Coordinates of C-alpha atoms in Angstrom, one line a residue:
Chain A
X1 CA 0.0 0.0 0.0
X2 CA 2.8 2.4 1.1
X3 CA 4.6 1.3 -1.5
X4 CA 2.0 1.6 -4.5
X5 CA 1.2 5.3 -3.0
X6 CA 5.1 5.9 -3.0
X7 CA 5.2 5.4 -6.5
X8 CA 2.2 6.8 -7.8
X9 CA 3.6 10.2 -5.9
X10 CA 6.6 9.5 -7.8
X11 CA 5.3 9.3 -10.9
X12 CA 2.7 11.9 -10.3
X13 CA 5.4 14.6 -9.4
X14 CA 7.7 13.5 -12.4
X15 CA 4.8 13.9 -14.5
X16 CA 4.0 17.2 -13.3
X17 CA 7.9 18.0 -13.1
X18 CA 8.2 17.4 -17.1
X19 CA 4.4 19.3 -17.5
X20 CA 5.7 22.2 -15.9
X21 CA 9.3 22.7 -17.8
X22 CA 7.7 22.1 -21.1
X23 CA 4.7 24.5 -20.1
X24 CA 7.7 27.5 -19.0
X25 CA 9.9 26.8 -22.0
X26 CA 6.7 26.7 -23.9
X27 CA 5.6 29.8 -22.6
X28 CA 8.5 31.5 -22.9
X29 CA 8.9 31.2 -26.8
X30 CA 5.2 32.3 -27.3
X31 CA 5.8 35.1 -24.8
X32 CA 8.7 36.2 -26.6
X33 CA 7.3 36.1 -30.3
X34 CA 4.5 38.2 -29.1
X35 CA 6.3 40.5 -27.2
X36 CA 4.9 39.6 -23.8
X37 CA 8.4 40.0 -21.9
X38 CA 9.2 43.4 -20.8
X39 CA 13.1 44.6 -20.3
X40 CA 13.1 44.4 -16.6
X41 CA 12.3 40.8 -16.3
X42 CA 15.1 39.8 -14.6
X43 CA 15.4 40.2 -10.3
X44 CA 12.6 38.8 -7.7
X45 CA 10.0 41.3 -9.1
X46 CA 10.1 39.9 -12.8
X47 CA 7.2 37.4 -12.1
X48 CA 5.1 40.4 -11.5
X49 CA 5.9 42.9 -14.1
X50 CA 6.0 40.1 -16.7
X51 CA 2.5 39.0 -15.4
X52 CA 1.2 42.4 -15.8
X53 CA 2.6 43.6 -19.4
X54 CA 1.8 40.0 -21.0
X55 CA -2.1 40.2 -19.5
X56 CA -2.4 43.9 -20.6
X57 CA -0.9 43.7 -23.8
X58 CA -3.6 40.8 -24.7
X59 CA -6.0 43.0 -23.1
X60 CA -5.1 45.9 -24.7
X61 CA -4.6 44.1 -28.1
X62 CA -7.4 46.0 -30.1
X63 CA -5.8 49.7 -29.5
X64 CA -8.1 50.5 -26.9
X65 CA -8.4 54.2 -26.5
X66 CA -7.6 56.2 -23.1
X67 CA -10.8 58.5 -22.1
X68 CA -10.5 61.8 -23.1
X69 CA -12.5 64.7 -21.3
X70 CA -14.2 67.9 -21.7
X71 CA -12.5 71.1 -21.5
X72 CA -14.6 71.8 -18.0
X73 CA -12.6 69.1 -16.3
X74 CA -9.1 70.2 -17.3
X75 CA -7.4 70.9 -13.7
X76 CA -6.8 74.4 -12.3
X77 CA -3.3 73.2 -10.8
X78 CA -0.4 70.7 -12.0
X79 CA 1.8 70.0 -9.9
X80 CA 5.6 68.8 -10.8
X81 CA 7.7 66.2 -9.5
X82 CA 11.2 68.5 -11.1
X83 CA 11.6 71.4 -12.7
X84 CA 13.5 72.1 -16.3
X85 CA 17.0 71.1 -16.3
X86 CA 19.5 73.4 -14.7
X87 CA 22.2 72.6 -16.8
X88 CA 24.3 75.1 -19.3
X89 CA 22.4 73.5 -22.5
X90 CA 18.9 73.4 -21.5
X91 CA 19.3 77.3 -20.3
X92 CA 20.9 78.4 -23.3
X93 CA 18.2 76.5 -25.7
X94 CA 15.6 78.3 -23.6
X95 CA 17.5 81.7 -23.8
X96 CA 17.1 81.2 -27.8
X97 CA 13.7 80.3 -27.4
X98 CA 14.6 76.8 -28.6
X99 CA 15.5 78.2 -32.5
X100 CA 18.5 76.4 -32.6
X101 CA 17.2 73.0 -31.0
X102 CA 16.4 69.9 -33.3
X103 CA 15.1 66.6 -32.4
X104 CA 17.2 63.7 -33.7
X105 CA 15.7 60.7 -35.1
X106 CA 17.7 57.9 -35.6
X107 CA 18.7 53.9 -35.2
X108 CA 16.6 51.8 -37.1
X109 CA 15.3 54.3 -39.9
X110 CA 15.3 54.0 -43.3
X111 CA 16.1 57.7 -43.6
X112 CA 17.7 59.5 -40.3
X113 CA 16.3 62.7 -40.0
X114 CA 16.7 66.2 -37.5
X115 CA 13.2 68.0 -37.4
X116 CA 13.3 72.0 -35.9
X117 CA 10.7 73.1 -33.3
X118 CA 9.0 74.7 -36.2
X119 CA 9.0 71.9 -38.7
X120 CA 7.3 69.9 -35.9
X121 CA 4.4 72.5 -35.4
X122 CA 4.1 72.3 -38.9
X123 CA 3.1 68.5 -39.0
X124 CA -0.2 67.1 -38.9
X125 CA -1.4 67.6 -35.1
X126 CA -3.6 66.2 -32.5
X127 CA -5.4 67.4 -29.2
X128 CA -6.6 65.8 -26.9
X129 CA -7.9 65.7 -23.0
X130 CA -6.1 63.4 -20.9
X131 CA -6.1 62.3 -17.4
X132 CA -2.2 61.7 -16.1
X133 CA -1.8 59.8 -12.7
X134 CA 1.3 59.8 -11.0
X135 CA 3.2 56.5 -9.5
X136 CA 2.7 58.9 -6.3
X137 CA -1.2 58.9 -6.5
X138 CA -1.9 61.7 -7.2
X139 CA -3.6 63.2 -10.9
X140 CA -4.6 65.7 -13.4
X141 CA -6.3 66.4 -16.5
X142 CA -4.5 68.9 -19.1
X143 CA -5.4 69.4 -22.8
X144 CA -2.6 68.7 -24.7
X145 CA -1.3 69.3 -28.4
X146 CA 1.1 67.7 -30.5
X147 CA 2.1 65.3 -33.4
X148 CA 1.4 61.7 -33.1
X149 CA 4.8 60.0 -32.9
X150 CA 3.4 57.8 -35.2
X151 CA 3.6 60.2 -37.8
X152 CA 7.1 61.2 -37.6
X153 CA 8.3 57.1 -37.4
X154 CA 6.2 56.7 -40.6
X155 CA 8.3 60.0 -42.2
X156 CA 11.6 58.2 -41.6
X157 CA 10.1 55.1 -42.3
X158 CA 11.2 52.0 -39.0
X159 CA 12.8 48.8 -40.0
X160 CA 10.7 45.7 -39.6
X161 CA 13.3 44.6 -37.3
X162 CA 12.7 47.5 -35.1
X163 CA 11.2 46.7 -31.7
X164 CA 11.4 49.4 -29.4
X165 CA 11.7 53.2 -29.5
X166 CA 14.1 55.0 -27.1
X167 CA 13.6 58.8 -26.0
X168 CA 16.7 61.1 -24.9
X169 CA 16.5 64.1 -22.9
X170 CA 18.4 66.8 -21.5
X171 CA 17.5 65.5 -18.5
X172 CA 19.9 62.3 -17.5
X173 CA 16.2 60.5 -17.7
X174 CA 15.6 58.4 -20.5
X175 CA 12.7 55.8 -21.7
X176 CA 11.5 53.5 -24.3
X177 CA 8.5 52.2 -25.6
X178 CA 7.7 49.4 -27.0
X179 CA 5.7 49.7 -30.6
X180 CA 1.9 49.0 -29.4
X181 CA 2.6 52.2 -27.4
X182 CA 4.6 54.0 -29.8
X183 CA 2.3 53.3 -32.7
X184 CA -0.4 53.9 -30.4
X185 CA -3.1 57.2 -31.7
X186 CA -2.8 59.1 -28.7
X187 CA 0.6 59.0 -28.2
X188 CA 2.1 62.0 -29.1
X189 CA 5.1 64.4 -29.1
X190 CA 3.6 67.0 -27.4
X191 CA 4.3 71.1 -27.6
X192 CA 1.2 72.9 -26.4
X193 CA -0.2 72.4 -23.0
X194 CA -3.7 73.7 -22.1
X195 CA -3.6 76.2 -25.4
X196 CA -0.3 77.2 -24.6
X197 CA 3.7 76.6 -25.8
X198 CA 5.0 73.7 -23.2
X199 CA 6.3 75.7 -19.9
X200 CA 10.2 75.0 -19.0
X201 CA 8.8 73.1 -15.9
X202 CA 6.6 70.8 -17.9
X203 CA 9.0 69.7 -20.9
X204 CA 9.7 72.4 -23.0
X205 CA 10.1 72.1 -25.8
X206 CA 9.1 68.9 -26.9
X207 CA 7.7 66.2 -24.8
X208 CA 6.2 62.1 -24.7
X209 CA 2.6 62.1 -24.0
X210 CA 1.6 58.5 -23.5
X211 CA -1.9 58.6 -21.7
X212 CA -2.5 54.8 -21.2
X213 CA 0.5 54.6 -18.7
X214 CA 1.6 56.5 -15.5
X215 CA 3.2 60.2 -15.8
X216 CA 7.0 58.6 -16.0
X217 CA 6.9 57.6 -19.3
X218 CA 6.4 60.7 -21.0
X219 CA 9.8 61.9 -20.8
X220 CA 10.1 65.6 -21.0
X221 CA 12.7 67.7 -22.6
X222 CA 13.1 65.2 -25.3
X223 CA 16.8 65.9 -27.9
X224 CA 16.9 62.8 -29.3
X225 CA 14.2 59.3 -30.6
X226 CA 16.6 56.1 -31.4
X227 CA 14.7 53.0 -33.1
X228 CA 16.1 50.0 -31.8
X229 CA 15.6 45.7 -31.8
X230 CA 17.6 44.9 -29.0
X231 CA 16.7 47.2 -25.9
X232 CA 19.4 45.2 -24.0
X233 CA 22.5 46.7 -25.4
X234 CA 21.0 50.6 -24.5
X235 CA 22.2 51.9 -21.1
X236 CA 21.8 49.1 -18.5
X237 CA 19.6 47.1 -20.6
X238 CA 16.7 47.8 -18.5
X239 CA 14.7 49.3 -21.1
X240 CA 14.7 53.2 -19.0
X241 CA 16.3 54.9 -16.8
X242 CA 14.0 54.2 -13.9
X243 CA 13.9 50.4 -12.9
X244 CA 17.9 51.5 -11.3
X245 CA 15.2 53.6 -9.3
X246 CA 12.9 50.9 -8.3
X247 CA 10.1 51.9 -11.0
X248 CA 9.1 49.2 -13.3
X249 CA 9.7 49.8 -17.1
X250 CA 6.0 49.0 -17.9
X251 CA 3.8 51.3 -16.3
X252 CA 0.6 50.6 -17.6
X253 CA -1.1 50.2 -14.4
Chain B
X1 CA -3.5 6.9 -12.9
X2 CA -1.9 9.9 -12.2
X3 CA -5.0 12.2 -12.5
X4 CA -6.9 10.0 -10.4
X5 CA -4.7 11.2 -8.0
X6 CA -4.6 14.3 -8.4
X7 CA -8.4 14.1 -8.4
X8 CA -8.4 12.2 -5.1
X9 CA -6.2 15.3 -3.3
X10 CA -8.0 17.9 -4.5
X11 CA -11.2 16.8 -4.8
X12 CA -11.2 14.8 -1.6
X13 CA -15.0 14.8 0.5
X14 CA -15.5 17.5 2.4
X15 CA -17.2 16.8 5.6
X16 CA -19.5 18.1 7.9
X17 CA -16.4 18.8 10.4
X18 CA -14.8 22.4 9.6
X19 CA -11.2 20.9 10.4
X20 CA -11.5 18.4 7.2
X21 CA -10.3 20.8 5.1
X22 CA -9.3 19.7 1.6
X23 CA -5.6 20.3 0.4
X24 CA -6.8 22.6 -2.1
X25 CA -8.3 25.3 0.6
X26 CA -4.9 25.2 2.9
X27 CA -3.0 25.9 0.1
X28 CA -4.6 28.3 -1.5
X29 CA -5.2 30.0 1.9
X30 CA -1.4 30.6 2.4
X31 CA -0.6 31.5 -0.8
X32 CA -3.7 34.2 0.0
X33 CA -2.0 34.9 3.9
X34 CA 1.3 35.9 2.1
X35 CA 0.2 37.7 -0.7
X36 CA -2.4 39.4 1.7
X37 CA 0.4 40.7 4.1
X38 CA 2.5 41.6 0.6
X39 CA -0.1 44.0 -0.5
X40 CA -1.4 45.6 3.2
X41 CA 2.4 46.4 3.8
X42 CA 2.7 47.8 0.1
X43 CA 0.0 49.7 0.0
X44 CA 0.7 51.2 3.0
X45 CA 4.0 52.1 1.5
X46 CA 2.3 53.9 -1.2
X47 CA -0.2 55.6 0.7
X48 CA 3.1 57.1 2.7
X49 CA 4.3 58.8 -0.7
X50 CA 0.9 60.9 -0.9
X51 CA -1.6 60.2 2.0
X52 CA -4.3 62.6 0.6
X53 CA -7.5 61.6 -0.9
X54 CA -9.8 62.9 -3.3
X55 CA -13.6 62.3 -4.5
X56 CA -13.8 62.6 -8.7
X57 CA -11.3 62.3 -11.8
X58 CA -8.3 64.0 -11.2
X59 CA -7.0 65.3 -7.3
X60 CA -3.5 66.7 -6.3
X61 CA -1.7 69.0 -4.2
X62 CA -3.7 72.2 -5.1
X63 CA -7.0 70.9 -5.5
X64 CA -8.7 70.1 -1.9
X65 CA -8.5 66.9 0.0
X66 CA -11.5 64.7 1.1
X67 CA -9.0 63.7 3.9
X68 CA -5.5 63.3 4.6
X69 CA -3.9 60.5 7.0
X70 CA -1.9 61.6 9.9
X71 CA 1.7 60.1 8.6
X72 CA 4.7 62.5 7.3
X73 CA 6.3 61.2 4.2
X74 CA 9.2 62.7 3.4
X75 CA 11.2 61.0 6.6
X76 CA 10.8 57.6 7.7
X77 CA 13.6 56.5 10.4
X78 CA 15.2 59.6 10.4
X79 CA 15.9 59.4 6.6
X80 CA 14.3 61.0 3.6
X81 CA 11.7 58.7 2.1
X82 CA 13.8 58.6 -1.7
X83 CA 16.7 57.2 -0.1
X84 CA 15.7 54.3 1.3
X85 CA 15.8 51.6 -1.3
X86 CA 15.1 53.9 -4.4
X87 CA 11.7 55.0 -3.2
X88 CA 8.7 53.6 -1.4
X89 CA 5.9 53.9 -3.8
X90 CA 8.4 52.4 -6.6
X91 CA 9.2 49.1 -4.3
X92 CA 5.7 49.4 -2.7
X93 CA 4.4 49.0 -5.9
X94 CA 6.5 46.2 -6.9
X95 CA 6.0 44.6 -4.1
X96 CA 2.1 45.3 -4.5
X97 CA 1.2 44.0 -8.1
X98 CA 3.1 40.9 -7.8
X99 CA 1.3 39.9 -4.5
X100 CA -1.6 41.1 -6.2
X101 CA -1.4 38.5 -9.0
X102 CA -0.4 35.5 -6.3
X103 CA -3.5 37.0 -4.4
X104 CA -5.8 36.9 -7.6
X105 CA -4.8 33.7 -9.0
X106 CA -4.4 32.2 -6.0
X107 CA -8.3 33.1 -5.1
X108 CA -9.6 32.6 -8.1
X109 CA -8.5 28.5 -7.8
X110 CA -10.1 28.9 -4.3
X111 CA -13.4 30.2 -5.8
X112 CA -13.7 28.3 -8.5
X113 CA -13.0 24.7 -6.1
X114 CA -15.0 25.9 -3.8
X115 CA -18.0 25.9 -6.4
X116 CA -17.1 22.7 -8.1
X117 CA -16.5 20.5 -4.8
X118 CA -19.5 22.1 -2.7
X119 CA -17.3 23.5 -0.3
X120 CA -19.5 26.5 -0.2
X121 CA -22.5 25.0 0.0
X122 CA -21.7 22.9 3.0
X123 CA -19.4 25.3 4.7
X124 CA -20.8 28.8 4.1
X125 CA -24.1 29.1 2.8
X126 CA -25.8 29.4 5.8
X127 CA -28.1 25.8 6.2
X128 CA -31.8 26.3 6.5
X129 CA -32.0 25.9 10.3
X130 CA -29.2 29.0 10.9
X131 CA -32.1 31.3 9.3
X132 CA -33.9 33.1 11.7
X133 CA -33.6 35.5 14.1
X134 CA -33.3 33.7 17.0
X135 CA -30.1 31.5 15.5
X136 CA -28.7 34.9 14.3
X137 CA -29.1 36.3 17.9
X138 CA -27.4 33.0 19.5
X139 CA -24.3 33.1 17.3
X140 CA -23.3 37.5 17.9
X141 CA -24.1 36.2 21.7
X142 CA -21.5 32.9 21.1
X143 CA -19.6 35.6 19.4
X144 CA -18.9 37.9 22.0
X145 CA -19.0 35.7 24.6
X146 CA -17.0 33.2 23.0
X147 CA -18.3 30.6 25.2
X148 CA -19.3 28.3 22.8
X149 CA -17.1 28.8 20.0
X150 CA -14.6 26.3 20.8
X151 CA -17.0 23.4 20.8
X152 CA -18.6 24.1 17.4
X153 CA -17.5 21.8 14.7
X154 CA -18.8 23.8 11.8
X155 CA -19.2 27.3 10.9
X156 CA -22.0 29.3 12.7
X157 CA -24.3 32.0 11.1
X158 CA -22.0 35.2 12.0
X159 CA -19.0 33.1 10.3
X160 CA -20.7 31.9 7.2
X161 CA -22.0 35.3 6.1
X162 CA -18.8 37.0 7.2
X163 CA -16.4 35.0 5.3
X164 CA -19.6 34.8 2.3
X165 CA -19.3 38.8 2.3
X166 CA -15.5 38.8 2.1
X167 CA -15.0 36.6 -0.5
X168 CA -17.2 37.6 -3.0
X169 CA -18.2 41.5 -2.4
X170 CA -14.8 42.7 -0.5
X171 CA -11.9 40.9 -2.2
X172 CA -13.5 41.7 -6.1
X173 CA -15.0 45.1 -5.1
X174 CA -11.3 45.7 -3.8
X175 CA -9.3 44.3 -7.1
X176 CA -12.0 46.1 -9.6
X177 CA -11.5 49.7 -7.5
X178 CA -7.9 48.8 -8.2
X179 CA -8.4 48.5 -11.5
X180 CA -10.2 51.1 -11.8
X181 CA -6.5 53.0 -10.9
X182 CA -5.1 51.5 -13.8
X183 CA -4.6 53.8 -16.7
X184 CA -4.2 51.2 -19.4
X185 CA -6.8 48.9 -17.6
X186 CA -9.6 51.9 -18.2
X187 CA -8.8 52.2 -21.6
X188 CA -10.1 48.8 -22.2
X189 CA -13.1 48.8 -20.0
X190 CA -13.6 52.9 -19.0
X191 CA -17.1 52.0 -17.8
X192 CA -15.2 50.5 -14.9
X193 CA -13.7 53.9 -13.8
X194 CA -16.9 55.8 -14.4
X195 CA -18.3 53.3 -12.2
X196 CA -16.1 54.4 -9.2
X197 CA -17.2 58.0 -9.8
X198 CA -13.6 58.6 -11.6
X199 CA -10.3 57.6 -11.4
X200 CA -9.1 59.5 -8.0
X201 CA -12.8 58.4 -5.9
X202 CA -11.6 54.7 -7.3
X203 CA -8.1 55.4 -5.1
X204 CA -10.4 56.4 -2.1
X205 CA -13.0 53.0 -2.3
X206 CA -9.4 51.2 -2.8
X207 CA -8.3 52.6 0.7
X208 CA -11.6 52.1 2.6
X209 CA -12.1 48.7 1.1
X210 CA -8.2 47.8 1.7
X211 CA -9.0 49.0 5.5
X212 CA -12.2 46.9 5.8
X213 CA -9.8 44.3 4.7
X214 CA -7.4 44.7 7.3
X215 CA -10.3 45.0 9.9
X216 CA -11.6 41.6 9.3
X217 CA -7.8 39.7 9.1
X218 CA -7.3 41.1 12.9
X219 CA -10.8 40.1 13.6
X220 CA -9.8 36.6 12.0
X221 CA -6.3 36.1 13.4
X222 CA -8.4 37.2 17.0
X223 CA -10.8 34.1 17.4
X224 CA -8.3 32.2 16.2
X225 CA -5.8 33.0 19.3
X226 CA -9.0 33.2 21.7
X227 CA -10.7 29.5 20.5
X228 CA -7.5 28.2 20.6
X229 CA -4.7 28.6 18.5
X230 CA -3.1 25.7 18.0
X231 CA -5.7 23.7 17.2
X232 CA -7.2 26.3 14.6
X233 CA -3.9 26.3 13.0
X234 CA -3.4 22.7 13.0
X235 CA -6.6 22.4 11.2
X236 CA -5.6 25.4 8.0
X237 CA -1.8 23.3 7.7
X238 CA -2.4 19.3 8.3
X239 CA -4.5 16.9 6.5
X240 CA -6.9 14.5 8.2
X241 CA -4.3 11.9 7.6
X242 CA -1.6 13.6 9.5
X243 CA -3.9 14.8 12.5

């Protein structure tokens, strides 16, 4: 009897032993094709963020649309985590008004390309009212103005191999996102705030607006956009600046 | 051959005695335990980062608070909040989604057993005979006298519709108003944030629910230690076997 249940635990466990590596590696490769794996995987937190990016990105699959609102609920005060850059470059940009400034786009682009202020006003814009909630808790709703960034990866045209797009700022803050987001409608480089030109404190002159994740991904200040497929080999590999800081790449929730 | 074992383990009778607990409940309860403690301790990390809260969309700094808690943020320990370990709200948060998800999937197997394998029906829908006044009256009096509570072998009226309310209007009212914080989440279903009266009055249910929460695991972890501790937790760890 002892024996019989000895061996059927055996057997039972193997069984479920072999089950469960398949099921992982299994897992794993679907995960991967599909782009279900976020940069920060690695550390005792992966299980979680992977969790969370692989469920919302199947949720999200069908583009849904963050909820825009009516110019009564824009909020009368905005509070900032940190102000402009205090550095020599920023201050001098701003002196000029930002005539001199360009944004770089580069990496995986068929044709690299330098855009002024004022060619980027001149692009096909969008507006729209957006609610942005901060990691901290706290929110607000601001009308804001700008070109879809899809527009301007379509003008230099992204390699099929592409898989993420990386912003760089004047701040020592940088980000990424992955395509869904960066093809994404509302996500847009952004250069009017409530009917006005972006403030120094809230990116001037150019800034990421991505409304269906938390307030740190929309990297202000922006000089440069790289296209790349292997997020790995930029910086520390963690796909942003923040997860060094404890934040998670993903911040769709 | 295999399956049937499995089958026999997880599905084993449950029976009229509360301690015959089948494998499936004690594990799934301390999976829950853990990831329970996970997200209290986390959320309460959060909280510390910004403990104001509002009623409606959007709420911050310069619009005014429903209420604020008591606690001081910026130093914890003598040392500014952003220097310990990066942050609190970005390891509170961490530590809060991943419990989250061992807390979710974790009860959802609980749920779903507990529906397949009767455990519900026989252990906390309350049985025809516990429906009327005067039963209701006897168990608050067992209750708080907690005179008879240690001779009871299965769950009385108070307990059935206590644990009932928790597990299916607390715990999903709680996940949904988080989700109702979730900015990609909204986008999918934005009925669910409307629901909640906007995104900031979700934040506030989240905290009331979260603290309702809280209230019933001290009331829990209470009658344990006063109807006898050992026993109780003898009866949530071993098998009928090993007893």
């Amino acid at each position: 009897m002892s024996e019989t249940l000895t061996r059927r635990k055996l057997i039972t466990t193997g069984l479920a032993g072999v089950a469960g590596v398949t099921g992982l590696s299994a897992a794993e490769r679907i995960a991967n094709r599909y782009g279900l794996i976020p940069p920060d995987c690695g550390g005792i937190w992966g299980v979680g963020d992977t969790l969370t990016y692989a469920a919302q990105r199947i949720l999200m699959s069908h583009h849904s649309m963050a909820r825009e609102f009516s110019p009564s609920e824009i909020s009368k005060s905005i509070p900032i985590n940190s102000g402009a850059p205090q550095t020599e470059d920023y201050q001098r940009h701003l002196a000029g008004n930002f005539e001199d400034w360009r944004l770089k786009v580069d990496g995986l682009v068929a044709r690299p390309a330098s855009f002024s202020l004022a060619e980027i006003q001149r692009m096909p814009a969008r507006t729209q009212i957006t609610h942005q909630g901060c990691e901290q808790g706290w929110s607000f709703i601001a009308q804001w103005s700008g070109v879809p960034l899809s527009y301007v990866l379509n003008r230099v045209g992204v390699s099929t191999r592409a898989k993420y797009v990386v912003f760089w700022s004047f701040d020592p803050r940088w980000d990424s996102l992955d395509l869904t987001d960066a093809f994404h409608p509302q996500t847009l480089l952004a250069y009017n705030m409530n009917g006005k030109d972006l403030p120094p404190d809230y990116g001037a002159p150019l800034r990421v607006r991505v409304p269906r994740q938390l307030g740190y991904k929309s990297v202000k200040y922006l000089t440069r956009i790289t296209v790349v497929d292997d997020i790995k080999k930029v910086g520390d590999g963690k796909g942003s600046a923040l997860p060094a800081h404890g934040f998670s790449w993903y911040a769709g929730i | 051959m295999a399956t049937a074992y499995l089958v026999d383990v997880v599905f084993q009778p449950v029976t009229a005695k509360a301690e015959a607990r089948p494998a499936l409940v004690r594990i799934t309860h301390w999976i829950f335990t853990l990831s329970f403690f996970g997200l209290a301790i986390s959320g309460f990390a959060i909280v510390l980062v910004h403990p104001h809260f509002y009623w409606g969309e959007a709420g911050n700094a310069g619009t005014p608070a429903l209420f604020s808690l008591p606690v001081h943020p910026p130093v914890l320990f003598g040392l500014p909040e952003r220097t310990i370990v990066g942050g609190l709200s970005g390891r509170g948060r961490h530590l809060h989604f991943q419990s989250a998800w061992f807390a979710m999937l974790s009860g959802l197997v609980y749920v779903i057993f507990g529906m397949l394998s009767q455990h519900f029906r026989n252990q906390l829908v309350p049985t025809a005979d516990q429906l009327s006044w005067r039963s209701l009256r006897t168990a608050v009096r067992d209750h708080l006298s907690l005179r008879t509570l240690r001779a009871h072998q299965s769950y009385n009226l108070v307990q059935r519709l206590t644990y009932l309310f928790v597990i299916f209007m607390l715990f999903p009212l709680a996940t949904l108003s988080g989700f109702a914080m979730s900015p990609s989440i909204t986008s999918v279903f934005p009925s669910l944030s409307i629901a909640f009266g906007g995104q900031q009055s979700a934040r506030t249910i989240h905290f009331f629910l979260s603290s309702l929460l809280c209230l019933f695991v001290v009331v829990h972890v209470l009658m344990i230690c006063l109807t006898g501790f050992e026993k109780r937790m003898r009866s949530m760890m071993a098998s009928k076997e090993e007893r």
